[in-house]
Coordinates of C-alpha atoms in Angstrom, one line a residue:
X1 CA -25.3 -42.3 -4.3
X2 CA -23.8 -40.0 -6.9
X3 CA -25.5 -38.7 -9.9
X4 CA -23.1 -40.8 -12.5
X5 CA -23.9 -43.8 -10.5
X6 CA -27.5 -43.7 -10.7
X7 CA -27.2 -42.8 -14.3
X8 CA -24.8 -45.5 -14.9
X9 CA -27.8 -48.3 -12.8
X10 CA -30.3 -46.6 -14.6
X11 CA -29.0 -47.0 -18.3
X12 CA -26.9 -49.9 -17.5
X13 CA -29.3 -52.5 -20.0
X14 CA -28.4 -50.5 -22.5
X15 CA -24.6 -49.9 -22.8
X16 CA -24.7 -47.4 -26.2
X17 CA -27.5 -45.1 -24.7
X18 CA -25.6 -44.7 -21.1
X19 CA -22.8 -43.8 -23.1
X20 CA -24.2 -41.4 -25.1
X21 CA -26.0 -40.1 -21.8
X22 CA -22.5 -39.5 -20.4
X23 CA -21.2 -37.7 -23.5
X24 CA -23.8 -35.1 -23.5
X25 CA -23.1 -34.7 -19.7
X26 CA -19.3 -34.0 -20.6
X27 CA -20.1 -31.6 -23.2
X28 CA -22.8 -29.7 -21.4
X29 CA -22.5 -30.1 -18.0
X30 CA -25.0 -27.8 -17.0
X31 CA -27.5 -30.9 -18.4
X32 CA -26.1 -33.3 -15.6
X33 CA -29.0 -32.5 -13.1
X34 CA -31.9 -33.4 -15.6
X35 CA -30.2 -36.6 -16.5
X36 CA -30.2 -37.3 -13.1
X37 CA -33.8 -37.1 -12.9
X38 CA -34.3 -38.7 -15.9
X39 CA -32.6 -41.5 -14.6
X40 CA -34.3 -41.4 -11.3
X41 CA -37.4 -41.7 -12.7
X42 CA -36.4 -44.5 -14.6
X43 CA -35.2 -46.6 -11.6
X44 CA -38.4 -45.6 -9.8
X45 CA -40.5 -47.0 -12.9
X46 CA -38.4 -50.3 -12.7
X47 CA -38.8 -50.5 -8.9
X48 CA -42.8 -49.5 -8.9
X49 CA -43.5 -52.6 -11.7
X50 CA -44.9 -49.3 -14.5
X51 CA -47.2 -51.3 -17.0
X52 CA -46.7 -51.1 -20.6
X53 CA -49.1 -49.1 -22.9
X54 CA -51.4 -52.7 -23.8
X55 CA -54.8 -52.3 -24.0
X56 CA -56.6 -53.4 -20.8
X57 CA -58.0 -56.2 -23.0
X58 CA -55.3 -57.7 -23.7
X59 CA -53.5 -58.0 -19.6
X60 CA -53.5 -61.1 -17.9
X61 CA -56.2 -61.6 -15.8
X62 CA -54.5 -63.0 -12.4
X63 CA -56.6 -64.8 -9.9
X64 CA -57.6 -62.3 -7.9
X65 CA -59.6 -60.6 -10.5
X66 CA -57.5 -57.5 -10.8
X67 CA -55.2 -56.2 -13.6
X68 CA -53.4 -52.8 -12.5
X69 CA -50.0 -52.0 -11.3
X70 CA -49.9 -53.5 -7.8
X71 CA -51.2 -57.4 -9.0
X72 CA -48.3 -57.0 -11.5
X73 CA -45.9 -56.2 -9.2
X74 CA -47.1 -59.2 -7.5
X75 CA -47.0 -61.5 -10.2
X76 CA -43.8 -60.2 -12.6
X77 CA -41.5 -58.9 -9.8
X78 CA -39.0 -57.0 -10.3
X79 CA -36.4 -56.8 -7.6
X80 CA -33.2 -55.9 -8.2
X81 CA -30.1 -58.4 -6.9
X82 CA -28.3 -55.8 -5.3
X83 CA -28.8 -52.3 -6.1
X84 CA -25.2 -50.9 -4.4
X85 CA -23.7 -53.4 -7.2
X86 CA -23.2 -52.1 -11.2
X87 CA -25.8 -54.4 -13.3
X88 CA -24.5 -55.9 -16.7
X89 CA -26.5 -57.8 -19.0
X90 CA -24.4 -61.0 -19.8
X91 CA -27.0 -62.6 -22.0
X92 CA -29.8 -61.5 -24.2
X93 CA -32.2 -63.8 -26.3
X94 CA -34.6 -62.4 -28.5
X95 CA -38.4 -64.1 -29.0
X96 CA -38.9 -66.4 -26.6
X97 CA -42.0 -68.2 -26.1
X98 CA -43.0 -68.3 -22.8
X99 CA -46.1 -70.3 -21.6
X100 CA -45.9 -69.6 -17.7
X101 CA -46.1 -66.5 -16.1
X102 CA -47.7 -65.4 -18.9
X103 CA -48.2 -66.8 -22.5
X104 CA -46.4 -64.4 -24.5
X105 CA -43.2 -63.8 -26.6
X106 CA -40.7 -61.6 -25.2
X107 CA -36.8 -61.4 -24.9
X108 CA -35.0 -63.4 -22.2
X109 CA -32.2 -61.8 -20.6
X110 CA -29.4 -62.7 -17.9
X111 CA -28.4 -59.6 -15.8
X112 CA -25.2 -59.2 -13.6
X113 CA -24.6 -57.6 -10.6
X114 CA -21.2 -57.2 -9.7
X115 CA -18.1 -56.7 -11.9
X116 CA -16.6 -60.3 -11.8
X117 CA -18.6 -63.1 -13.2
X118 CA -16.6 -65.1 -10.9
X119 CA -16.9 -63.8 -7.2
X120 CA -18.5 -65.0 -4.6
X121 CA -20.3 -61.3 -3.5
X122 CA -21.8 -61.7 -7.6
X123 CA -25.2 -62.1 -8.7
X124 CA -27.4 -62.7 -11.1
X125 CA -31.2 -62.5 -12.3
X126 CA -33.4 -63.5 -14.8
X127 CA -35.4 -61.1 -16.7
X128 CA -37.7 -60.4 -19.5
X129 CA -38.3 -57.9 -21.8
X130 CA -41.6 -56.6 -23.7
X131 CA -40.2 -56.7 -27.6
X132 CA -42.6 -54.0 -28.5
X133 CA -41.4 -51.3 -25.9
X134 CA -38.6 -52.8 -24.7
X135 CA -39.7 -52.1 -21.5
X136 CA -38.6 -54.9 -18.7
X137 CA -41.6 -57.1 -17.5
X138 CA -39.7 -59.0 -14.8
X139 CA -37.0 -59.4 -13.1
X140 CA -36.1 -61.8 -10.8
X141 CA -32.8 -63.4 -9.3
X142 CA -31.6 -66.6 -9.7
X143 CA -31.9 -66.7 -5.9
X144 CA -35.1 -67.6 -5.3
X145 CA -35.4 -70.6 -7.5
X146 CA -34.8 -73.7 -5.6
X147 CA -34.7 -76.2 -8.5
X148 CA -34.3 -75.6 -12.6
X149 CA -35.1 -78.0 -15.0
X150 CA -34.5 -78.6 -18.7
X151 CA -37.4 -80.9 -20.1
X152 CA -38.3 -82.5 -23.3
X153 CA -41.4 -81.8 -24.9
X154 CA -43.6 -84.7 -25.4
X155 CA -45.3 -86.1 -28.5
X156 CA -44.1 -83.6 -30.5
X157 CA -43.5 -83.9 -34.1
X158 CA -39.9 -81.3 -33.8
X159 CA -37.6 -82.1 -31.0
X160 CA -38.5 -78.9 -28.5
X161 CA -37.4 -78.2 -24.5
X162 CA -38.9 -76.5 -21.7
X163 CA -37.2 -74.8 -19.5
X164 CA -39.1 -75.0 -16.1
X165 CA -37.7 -72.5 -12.8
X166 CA -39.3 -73.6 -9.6
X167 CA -39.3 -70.9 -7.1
X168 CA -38.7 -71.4 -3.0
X169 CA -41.3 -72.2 -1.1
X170 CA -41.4 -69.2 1.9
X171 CA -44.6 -69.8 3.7
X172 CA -45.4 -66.7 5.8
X173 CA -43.4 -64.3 3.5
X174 CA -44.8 -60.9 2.9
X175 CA -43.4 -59.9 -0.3
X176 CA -44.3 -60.6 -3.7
X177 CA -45.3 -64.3 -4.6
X178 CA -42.5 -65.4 -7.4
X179 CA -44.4 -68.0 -9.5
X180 CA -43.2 -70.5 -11.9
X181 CA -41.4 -69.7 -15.4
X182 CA -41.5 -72.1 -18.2
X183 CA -40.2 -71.2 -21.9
X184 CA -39.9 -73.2 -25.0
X185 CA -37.1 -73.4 -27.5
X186 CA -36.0 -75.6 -30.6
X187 CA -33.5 -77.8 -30.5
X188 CA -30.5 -76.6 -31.8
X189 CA -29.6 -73.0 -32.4
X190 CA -31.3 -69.9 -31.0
X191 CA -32.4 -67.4 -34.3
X192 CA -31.1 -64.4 -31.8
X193 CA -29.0 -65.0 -29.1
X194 CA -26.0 -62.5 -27.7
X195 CA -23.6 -63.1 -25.1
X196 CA -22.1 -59.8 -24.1
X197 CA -19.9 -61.1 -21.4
X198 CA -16.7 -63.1 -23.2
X199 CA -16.0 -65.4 -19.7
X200 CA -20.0 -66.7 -20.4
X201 CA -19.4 -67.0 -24.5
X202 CA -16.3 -69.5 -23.3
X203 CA -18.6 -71.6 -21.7
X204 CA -21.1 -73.0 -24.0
X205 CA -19.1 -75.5 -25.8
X206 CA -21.4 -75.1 -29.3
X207 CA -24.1 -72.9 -30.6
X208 CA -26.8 -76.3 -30.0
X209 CA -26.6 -75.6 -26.3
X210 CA -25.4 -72.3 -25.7
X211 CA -28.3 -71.1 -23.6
X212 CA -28.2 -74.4 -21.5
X213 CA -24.7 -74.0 -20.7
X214 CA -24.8 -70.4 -19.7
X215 CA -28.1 -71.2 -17.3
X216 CA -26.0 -74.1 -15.9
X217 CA -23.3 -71.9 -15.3
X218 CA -24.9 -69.2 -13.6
X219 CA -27.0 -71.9 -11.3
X220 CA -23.8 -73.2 -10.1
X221 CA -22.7 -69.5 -9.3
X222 CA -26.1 -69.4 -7.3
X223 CA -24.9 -72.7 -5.3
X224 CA -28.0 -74.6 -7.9
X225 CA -27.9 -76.9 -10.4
X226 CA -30.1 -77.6 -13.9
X227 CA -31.5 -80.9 -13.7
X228 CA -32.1 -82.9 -16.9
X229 CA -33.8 -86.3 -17.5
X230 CA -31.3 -89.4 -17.8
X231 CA -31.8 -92.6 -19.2
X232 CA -30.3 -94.4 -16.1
X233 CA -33.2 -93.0 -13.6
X234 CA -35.9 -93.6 -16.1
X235 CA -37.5 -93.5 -19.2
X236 CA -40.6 -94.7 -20.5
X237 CA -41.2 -97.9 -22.3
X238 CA -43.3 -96.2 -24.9
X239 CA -40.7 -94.4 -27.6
X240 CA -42.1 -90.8 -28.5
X241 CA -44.7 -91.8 -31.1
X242 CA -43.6 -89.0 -33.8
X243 CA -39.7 -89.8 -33.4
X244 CA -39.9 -93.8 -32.7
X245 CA -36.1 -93.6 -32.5
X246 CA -35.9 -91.4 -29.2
X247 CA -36.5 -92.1 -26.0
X248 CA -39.3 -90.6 -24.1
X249 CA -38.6 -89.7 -20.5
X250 CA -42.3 -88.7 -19.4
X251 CA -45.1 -90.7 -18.3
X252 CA -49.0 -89.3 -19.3
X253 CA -50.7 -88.8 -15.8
X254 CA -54.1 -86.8 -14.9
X255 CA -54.1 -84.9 -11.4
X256 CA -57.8 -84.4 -11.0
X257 CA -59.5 -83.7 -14.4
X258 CA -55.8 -81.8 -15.7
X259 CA -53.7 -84.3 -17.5
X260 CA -50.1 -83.5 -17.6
X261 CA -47.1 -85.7 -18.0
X262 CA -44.6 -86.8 -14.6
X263 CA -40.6 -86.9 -15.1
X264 CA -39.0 -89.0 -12.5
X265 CA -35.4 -87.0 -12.0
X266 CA -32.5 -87.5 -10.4
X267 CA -33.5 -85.0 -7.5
X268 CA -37.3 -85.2 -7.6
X269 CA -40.6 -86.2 -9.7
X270 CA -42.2 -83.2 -11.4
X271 CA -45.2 -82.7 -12.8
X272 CA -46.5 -80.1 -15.7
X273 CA -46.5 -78.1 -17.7
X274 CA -50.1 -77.2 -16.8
X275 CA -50.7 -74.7 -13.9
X276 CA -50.4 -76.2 -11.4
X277 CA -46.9 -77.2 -11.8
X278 CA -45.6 -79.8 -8.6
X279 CA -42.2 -80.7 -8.0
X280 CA -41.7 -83.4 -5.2
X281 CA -37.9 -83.6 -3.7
X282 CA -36.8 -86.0 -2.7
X283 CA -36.4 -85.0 1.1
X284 CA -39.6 -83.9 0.7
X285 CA -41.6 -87.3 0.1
X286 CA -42.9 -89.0 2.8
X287 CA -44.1 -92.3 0.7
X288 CA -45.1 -93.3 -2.6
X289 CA -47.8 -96.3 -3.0
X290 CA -49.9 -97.6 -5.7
X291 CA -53.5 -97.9 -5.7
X292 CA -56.0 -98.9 -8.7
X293 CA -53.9 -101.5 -10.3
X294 CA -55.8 -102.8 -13.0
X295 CA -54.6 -104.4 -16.2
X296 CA -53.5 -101.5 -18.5
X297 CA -53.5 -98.7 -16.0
X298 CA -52.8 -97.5 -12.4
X299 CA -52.4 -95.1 -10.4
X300 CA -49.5 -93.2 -8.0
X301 CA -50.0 -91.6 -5.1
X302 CA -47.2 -89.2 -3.5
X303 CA -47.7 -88.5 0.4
X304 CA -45.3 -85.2 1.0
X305 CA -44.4 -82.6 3.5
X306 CA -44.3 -78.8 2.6
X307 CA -41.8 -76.9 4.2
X308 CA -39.1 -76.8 1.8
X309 CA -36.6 -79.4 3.4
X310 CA -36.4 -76.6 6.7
X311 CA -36.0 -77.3 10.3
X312 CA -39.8 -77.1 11.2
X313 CA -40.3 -79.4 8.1
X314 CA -41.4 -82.3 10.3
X315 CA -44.0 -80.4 11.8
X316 CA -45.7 -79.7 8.8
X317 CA -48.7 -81.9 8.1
X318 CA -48.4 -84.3 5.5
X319 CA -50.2 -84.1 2.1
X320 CA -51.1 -86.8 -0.5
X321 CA -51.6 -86.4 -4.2
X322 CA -53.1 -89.1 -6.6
X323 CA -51.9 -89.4 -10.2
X324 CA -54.1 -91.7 -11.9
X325 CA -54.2 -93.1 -15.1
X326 CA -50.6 -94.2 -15.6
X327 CA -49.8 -96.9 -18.1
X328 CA -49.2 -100.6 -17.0
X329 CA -46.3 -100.5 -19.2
X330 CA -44.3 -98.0 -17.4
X331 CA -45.2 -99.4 -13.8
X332 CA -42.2 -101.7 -13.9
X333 CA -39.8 -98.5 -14.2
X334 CA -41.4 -96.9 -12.1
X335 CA -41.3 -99.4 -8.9
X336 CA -37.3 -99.7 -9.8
X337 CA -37.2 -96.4 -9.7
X338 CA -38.9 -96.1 -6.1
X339 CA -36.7 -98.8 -4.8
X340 CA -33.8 -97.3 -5.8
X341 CA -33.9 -94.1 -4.4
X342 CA -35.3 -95.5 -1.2
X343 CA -38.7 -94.2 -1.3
X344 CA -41.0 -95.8 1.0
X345 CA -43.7 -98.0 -0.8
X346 CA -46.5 -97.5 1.2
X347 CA -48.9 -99.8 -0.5
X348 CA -49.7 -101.8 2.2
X349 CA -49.9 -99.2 5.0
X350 CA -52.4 -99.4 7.6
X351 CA -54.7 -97.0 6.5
X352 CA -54.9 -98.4 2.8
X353 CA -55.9 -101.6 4.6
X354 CA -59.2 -102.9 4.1
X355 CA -61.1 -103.6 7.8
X356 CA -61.8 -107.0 8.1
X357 CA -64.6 -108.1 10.8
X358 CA -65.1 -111.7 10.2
X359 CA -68.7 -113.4 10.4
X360 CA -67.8 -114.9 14.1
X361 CA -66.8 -111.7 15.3
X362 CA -70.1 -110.0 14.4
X363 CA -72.1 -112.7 16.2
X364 CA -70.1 -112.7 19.3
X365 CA -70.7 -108.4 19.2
X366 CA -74.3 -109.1 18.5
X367 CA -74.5 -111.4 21.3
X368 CA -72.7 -109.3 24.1
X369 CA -74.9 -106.7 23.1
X370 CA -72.3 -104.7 21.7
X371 CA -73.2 -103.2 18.2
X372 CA -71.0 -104.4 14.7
X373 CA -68.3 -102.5 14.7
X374 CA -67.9 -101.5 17.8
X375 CA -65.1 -102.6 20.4
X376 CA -63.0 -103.3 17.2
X377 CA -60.0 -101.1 18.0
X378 CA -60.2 -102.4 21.7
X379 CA -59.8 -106.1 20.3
X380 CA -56.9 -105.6 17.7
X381 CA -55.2 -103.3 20.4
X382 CA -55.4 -107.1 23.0
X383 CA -54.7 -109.9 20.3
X384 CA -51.4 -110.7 20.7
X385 CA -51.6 -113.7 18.2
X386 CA -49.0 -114.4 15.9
X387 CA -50.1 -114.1 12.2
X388 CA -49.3 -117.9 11.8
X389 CA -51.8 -118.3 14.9
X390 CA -54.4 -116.3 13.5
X391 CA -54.0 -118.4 10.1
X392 CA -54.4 -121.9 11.9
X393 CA -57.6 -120.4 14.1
X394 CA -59.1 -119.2 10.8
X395 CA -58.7 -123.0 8.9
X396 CA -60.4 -124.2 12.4
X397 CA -63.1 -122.4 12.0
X398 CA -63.8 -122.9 8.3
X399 CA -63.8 -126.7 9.5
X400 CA -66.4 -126.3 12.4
X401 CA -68.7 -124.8 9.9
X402 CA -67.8 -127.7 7.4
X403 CA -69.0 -130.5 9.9
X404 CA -72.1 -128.5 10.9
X405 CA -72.8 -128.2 7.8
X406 CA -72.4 -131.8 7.0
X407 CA -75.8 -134.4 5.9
X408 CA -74.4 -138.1 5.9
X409 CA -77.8 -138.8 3.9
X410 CA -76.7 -136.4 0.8
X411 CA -73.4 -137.7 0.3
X412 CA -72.3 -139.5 -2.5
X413 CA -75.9 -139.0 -4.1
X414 CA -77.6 -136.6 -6.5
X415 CA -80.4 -134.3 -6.0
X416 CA -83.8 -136.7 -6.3
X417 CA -82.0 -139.9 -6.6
X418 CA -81.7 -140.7 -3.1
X419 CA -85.4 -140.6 -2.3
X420 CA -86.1 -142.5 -5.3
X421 CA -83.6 -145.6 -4.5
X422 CA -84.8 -145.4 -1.0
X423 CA -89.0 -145.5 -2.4
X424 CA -88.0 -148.5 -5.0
X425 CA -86.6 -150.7 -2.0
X426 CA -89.3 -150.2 0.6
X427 CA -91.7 -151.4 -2.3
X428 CA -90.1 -154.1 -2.8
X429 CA -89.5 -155.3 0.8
X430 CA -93.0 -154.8 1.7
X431 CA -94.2 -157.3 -1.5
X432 CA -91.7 -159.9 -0.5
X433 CA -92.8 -159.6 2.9
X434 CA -96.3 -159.9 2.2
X435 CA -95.5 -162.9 0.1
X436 CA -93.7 -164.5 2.5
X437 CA -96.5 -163.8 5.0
X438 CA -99.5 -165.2 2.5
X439 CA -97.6 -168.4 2.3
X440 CA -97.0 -168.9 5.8
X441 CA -100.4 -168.4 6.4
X442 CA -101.6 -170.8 3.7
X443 CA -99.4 -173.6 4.9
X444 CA -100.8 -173.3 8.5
X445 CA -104.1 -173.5 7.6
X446 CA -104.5 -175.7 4.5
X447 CA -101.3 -177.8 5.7
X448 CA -100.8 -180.7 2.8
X449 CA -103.5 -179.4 0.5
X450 CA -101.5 -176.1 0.3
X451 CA -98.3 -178.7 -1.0
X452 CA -100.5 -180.3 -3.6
X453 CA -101.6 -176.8 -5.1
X454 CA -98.1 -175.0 -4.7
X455 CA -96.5 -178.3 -6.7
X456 CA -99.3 -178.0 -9.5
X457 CA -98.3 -174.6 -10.0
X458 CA -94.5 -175.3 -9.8
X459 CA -95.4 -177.9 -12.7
X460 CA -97.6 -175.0 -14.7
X461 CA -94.4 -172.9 -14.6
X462 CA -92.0 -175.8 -15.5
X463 CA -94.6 -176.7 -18.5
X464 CA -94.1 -172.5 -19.8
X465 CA -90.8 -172.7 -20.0
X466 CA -90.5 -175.8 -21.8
X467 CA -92.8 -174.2 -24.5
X468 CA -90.9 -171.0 -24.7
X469 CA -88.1 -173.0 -25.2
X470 CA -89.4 -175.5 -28.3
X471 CA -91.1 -171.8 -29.7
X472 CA -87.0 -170.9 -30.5
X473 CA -86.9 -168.5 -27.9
X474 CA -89.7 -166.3 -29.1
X475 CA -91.1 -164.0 -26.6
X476 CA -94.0 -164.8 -24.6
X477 CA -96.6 -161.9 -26.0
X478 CA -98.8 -162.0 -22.4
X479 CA -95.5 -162.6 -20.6
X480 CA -96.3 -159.9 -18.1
X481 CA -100.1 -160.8 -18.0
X482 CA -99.0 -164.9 -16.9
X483 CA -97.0 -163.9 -13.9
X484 CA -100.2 -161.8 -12.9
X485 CA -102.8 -164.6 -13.9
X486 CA -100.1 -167.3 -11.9
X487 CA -100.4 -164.7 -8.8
X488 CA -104.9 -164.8 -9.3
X489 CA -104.4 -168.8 -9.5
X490 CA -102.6 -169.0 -6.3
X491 CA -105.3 -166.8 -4.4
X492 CA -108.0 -168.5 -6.5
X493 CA -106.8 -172.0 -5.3
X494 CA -106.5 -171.2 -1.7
X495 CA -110.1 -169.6 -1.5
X496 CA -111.2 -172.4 -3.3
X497 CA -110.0 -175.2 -1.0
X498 CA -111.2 -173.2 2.2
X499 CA -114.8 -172.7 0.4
X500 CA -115.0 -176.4 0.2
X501 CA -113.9 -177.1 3.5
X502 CA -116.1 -174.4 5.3
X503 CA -118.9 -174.9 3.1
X504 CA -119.0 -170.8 2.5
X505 CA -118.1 -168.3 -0.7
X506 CA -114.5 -166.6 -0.9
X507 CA -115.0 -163.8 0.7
X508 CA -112.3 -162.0 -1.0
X509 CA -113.3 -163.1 -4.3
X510 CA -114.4 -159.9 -6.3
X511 CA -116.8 -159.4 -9.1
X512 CA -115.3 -160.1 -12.4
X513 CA -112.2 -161.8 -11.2
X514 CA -112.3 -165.5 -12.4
X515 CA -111.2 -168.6 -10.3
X516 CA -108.7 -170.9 -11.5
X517 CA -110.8 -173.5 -13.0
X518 CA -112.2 -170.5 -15.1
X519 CA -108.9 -168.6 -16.4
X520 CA -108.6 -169.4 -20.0
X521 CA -105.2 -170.4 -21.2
X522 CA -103.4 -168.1 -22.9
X523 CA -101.3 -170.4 -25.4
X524 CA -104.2 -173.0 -26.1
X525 CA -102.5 -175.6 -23.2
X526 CA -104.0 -177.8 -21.1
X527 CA -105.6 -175.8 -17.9
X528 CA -106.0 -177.1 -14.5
X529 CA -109.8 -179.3 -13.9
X530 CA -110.7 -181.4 -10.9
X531 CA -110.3 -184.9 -11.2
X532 CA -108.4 -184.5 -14.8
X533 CA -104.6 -185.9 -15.3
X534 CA -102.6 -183.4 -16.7
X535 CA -101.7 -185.0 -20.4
X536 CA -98.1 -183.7 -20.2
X537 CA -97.2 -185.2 -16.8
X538 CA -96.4 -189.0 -17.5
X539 CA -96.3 -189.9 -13.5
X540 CA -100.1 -188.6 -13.8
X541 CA -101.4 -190.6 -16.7

């Protein structure tokens, strides 16, 4: 390499100053070999990652504890695109907030290698640049990004966008690890913005979207696009709540205790803008399937592959991540948007599947000896039922438990009523019956006298209810008592007439019971004495 061309690499960011360079060459040329030194040292400042004059204080701490040359090199690369190629800054804009590698302010540039923005053999590389020393941070090409994304801000008051690069995945790579970069800007036009290159000023159609134009056109250079949300894969049911008349195109999510908010694009479902960042192609999703359902939330789980869509992709072990907390709101649009990309709903799979052992199987394991739980596999791996088959056996079986189960006795009655009933009748069958038997026996053994005392109190009974009758149906006050005292002068009369006859005391008369002939009448009647008419009986008088 000459010494003009490593003059003209190593002042190529700044046009004026390599000029000037070359001017004092041409009119001392005896100078020419400490430019050239100058400049070498510059390129090998560039190359080695030289840190800025910041007080150690103020560095990012990286996660390895360290904050010197070589974790920066690691962290901000800078590696040129091609270093046999001139390099050309085709875009420059000045006081960007960054929030990812680092959160900081600096100038974003565009660099060129090559000398037609339009050839194939071209590149180009992003790159940043440290406002207060104007030193370059990082540099890195467009090359190893796989995806680049242009992002609304949510629940902001001002309309902002992130701009989001997502590097390649290269497991096993030695070389520096290229991490995310996300920066913010304002809708509308950039306060410092200069396109050197006139092909790239042509393409941005208005100063609103001048730095999204040039990005897109330089992506498609680098055979990549810049993905952007779109109403027709999905937006969010919920407007943004500080602008209700735009559309919001996130849904709020929490991975783990981070929240963060997921995009569903038209080439994959990102995640952010909180480290970690996750960006899920679509080649690169296995399944999707909800779990936690509830009434005003649920949650999304997203079984992948890592490999970044390679040949050995397959091989890779698959990986689930849960998003939880997502409103029920936004579950319709998101299930459309599953279905329509053909995304595999794996809600139902197997291993989400609760394992069922029913109460029959446990007793028949029990019984063979066989511990619950085990020989499970061995019995799903044999049934060969249909699911219709396995249905029908399960209704059988709630049936044979039904008719075990069933008391003829308890049906149709309430809980203490039955025995009740059941007590009530048996008392009254065994009265009857002992009626029934007192009179039998009284007719065997007294024969006509028993008639002549059972007629006598037939007439009693008949003379009652004629004078309950002529009383204007007025209650009987000792009603209860007289259907007692009638039962006393039934026992009384047959103990009587076998005392006469065997010449010998009732022995079931008890002290303090009265006969018949010694029962007072309740209503002042006529009462039963031997040998006396009864005054109301005519036939007798």
């Amino acid at each position: 390499m000459s010494g003009r061309d490593t003059i003209d690499r190593a002042f190529a960011r700044n046009s004026s100053l390599r000029k000037r360079v070359f001017e004092a060459i041409d009119a001392t040329p005896q100078q020419a070999p400490l430019f050239e030194d100058i400049a070498n040292y510059h390129l090998t400042s560039l190359s080695a990652g030289a840190v800025d004059d910041e007080p150690a204080s103020k560095r990012r701490k990286f996660p390895n504890g360290g904050g010197g040359a070589a974790t920066t090199t690691t962290t901000l690369p800078i590696t040129p695109a091609h270093k046999d190629q001139p390099r050309e800054v085709v875009l420059e804009a000045r006081d960007i907030s960054f929030s990812l590698p680092q959160r900081k302010k600096l100038h974003l540039g565009v660099a060129q290698y090559g000398t037609d923005i339009n050839a194939a053999e071209t590149s180009f590389a992003i790159f940043t640049r440290n406002p207060a020393t104007n030193e370059i941070d990082m540099e890195v090409p467009f090359s190893q990004f796989a995806y680049a994304l242009r992002l609304p801000v949510p629940e902001k008051a001002a309309k902002q966008y992130n701009f989001v690069l997502i590097p390649r995945q290269q497991p096993g790579s030695t070389t520096g690890v290229v991490e995310p970069i996300i920066w913010t800007v304002n809708a509308g036009p950039l306060k410092s913005c200069t396109i050197p290159s006139e092909q790239l000023a042509k393409v941005a159609a208005g100063p609103d979207d001048v730095l999204e134009c040039a990005l897109g056109f330089v992506l498609r250079q680098c055979n990549a696009s810049l993905s952007l949300p779109n109403a027709d894969e999905f937006y969010s049911a919920t407007p943004e709540p500080h602008r209700k008349g735009d559309k919001a195109y996130h849904v709020k999510a929490h991975r783990g205790s981070k929240d963060g908010y997921l995009f569903f694009l038209s080439n994959g479902i990102f995640f952010g803008f909180k480290k970690p960042l996750a960006f899920f192609a679509f080649e690169d999703i296995e399944s999707i399937s909800y779990t936690s359902v509830l009434q005003r939330t649920f949650n999304l789980n997203i079984a992948y592959r890592t490999g970044g869509g390679g040949d050995d992709a397959d091989e890779n072990p698959i990986q689930e991540v849960e998003f939880s907390m997502l409103d029920q709101a936004d579950f319709a649009g998101i299930d459309e948007y599953v279905k329509r990309h053909g995304l595999q709903d794996a809600s139902l799979a197997e291993a989400r599947r609760a394992k069922k052992v029913t109460t029959n199987a446990k007793s028949n394991s029990m019984q063979n000896g066989d511990p619950a739980g085990e020989g499970e596999g061995e019995g799903e791996d044999q049934d060969t039922r249909t699911e219709l088959e396995k249905t029908q056996q399960q209704l059988d079986d709630e049936e044979d438990e039904e008719e075990e189960d069933y008391d003829p006795g308890s049906e149709g009655e309430s809980d203490g009523s039955g025995s009740s009933d059941s007590d009530d009748d048996d008392d009254d069958y065994e009265r009857e019956r002992k009626k029934s038997k007192g009179k039998n026996l009284l007719k065997e053994e007294l024969g006509s006298e028993a008639e002549d005392v059972s007629v006598s109190e037939d007439e009693d009974v008949d003379d009652g209810e004629d004078e309950d009758e002529n009383e204007d149906g007025a209650e009987d006050e000792g009603g209860g008592d007289e259907r007692d005292v009638d039962e006393e002068q039934r026992h009384g009369a047959t103990d009587r007439v076998r005392h006469e006859r065997t010449g010998h005391k009732n022995p079931n008369a008890h002290p303090g019971i009265p006969t018949i002939a010694s029962i007072p009448s309740h209503d002042g009647g006529w009462t039963y004495q031997e040998g006396m008419p009864d005054p109301d009986d005519e036939d007798q008088l």
